[in-house]
Amino acid sequence: MRRLVILSPHRPSRELLSRLLAEPDLRVIALSDADEVLDTLADEEPALVVVDARRPDEDHPLMLGLLKRRYPRQPLITLVPGRLRVFDGNEERVRDVQDGSAEGLHVLLGELQRATRDLLAQHLLRVLRPPTGEA
């Protein structure tokens, strides 16, 4: 079963993101602590990590730096004020989204759902694609 890990220090955000991103055959793990996320990644790399960094938290920059150093190909979505940073394992794209109003939050969550579906589909293709190239 594919796994999606969510990091947010705020319980309501974790619950919202967990419900929003839930899919059949996807185990969603929502955590509040950066160390727990890194421990979870050490056990088994998930298909995707989502970090809610819209509110200041001293652990987020350190955790993101460690994550990128230890798992440089790990797909990652970071929610930051006014934008969504989407890393597919090769390149990062930034989607600007007006945040702050109810409409802005609706647009942000819609973009998050689309980006999540895209990255999960890419993960499934990598898993199902037969190896090519080196013998």
Coordinates of C-alpha atoms in Angstrom, one line a residue:
M1 CA 0.0 0.0 0.0
R2 CA 1.3 3.5 -0.9
R3 CA 1.9 5.9 2.0
L4 CA 1.5 9.7 2.2
V5 CA 3.1 11.5 5.1
I6 CA 1.7 14.8 6.3
L7 CA 3.6 17.1 8.6
S8 CA 1.8 19.9 10.4
P9 CA 2.2 21.1 14.0
H10 CA -1.5 22.1 14.0
R11 CA -4.1 19.3 14.7
P12 CA -6.9 20.9 12.7
S13 CA -4.6 21.3 9.6
R14 CA -3.5 17.6 9.9
E15 CA -7.1 16.5 10.1
L16 CA -8.2 18.6 7.1
L17 CA -5.3 17.5 5.0
S18 CA -5.7 13.9 5.9
R19 CA -9.4 13.9 4.9
L20 CA -8.7 16.0 1.8
L21 CA -5.9 13.8 0.5
A22 CA -7.3 10.4 1.4
E23 CA -7.7 7.9 -1.5
P24 CA -8.4 4.2 -1.7
D25 CA -5.2 2.2 -1.4
L26 CA -3.4 5.1 0.2
R27 CA -2.3 5.1 3.8
V28 CA -2.2 8.7 5.1
I29 CA 0.0 9.3 8.2
A30 CA -0.4 12.7 9.7
L31 CA 2.3 13.8 12.2
S32 CA 3.0 16.9 14.2
D33 CA 6.7 16.5 14.8
A34 CA 9.6 16.7 12.3
D35 CA 11.6 14.0 14.1
E36 CA 8.6 11.6 13.8
V37 CA 8.5 12.3 10.0
L38 CA 12.2 11.6 9.6
D39 CA 11.8 8.4 11.7
T40 CA 8.9 7.3 9.5
L41 CA 11.0 8.0 6.3
A42 CA 13.8 5.9 7.7
D43 CA 11.5 2.9 8.1
E44 CA 10.1 3.1 4.6
E45 CA 10.1 6.0 2.1
P46 CA 6.5 7.1 1.3
A47 CA 5.1 7.9 -2.1
L48 CA 4.8 11.6 -1.0
V49 CA 5.5 13.9 1.8
V50 CA 3.3 17.0 2.4
V51 CA 4.6 19.7 4.7
D52 CA 2.3 22.5 5.9
A53 CA 4.6 25.4 6.6
R54 CA 2.0 28.1 6.3
R55 CA 2.5 29.1 10.0
P56 CA 5.9 29.8 11.4
D57 CA 7.6 26.8 13.0
E58 CA 11.2 26.6 13.8
D59 CA 11.4 22.9 12.9
H60 CA 10.2 23.3 9.2
P61 CA 13.4 24.8 7.6
L62 CA 15.6 22.3 9.4
M63 CA 13.4 19.4 8.6
L64 CA 13.1 20.3 4.9
G65 CA 16.9 20.7 4.7
L66 CA 17.4 17.3 6.3
L67 CA 14.8 15.7 4.2
K68 CA 16.3 17.0 1.0
R69 CA 19.8 15.9 2.1
R70 CA 18.9 12.4 3.2
Y71 CA 16.2 11.7 0.6
P72 CA 17.1 13.9 -2.4
R73 CA 14.6 12.2 -4.8
Q74 CA 11.7 12.1 -2.3
P75 CA 8.6 13.8 -3.8
L76 CA 7.5 16.7 -1.6
I77 CA 4.8 19.3 -1.5
T78 CA 5.3 22.2 0.8
L79 CA 2.5 24.6 1.5
V80 CA 3.9 28.1 2.3
P81 CA 2.0 31.4 2.5
G82 CA 0.7 32.3 -0.9
R83 CA 2.2 29.3 -2.8
L84 CA 2.6 25.6 -3.2
R85 CA 6.1 24.2 -3.8
V86 CA 5.9 20.9 -5.7
F87 CA 9.0 18.7 -6.0
D88 CA 8.5 15.6 -8.1
G89 CA 11.9 14.0 -7.3
N90 CA 13.6 15.8 -10.2
E91 CA 12.5 19.4 -10.4
E92 CA 10.6 21.9 -8.3
R93 CA 7.6 23.9 -9.5
V94 CA 6.1 26.7 -7.6
R95 CA 2.4 27.4 -7.9
D96 CA 1.4 30.9 -6.7
V97 CA -2.0 30.8 -4.9
Q98 CA -3.6 33.7 -3.0
D99 CA -3.9 32.6 0.5
G100 CA -5.6 34.3 3.4
S101 CA -9.2 34.5 2.3
A102 CA -11.8 31.7 2.1
E103 CA -11.6 31.7 -1.7
G104 CA -7.8 31.7 -1.5
L105 CA -7.8 28.7 0.8
H106 CA -10.3 26.9 -1.5
V107 CA -7.9 27.5 -4.5
L108 CA -4.9 26.4 -2.5
L109 CA -6.6 23.1 -1.4
G110 CA -7.7 22.4 -5.0
E111 CA -4.2 22.9 -6.3
L112 CA -2.9 20.7 -3.5
Q113 CA -5.3 17.9 -4.5
R114 CA -4.2 18.2 -8.1
A115 CA -0.5 18.2 -7.3
T116 CA -1.0 15.2 -4.9
R117 CA -2.9 13.2 -7.6
D118 CA -0.2 14.0 -10.1
L119 CA 2.7 12.9 -7.9
L120 CA 0.9 9.8 -6.7
A121 CA 0.3 8.8 -10.3
Q122 CA 4.0 9.4 -11.1
H123 CA 4.9 7.2 -8.2
L124 CA 2.6 4.4 -9.3
L125 CA 4.1 4.5 -12.8
R126 CA 7.6 4.3 -11.3
V127 CA 6.6 1.2 -9.3
L128 CA 4.8 -0.5 -12.2
R129 CA 7.2 0.4 -15.0
P130 CA 9.6 -2.5 -15.7
P131 CA 13.3 -1.6 -15.3
T132 CA 15.1 -0.5 -18.5
G133 CA 18.6 0.4 -19.4
E134 CA 21.3 -1.2 -17.3
A135 CA 21.5 -5.0 -17.2

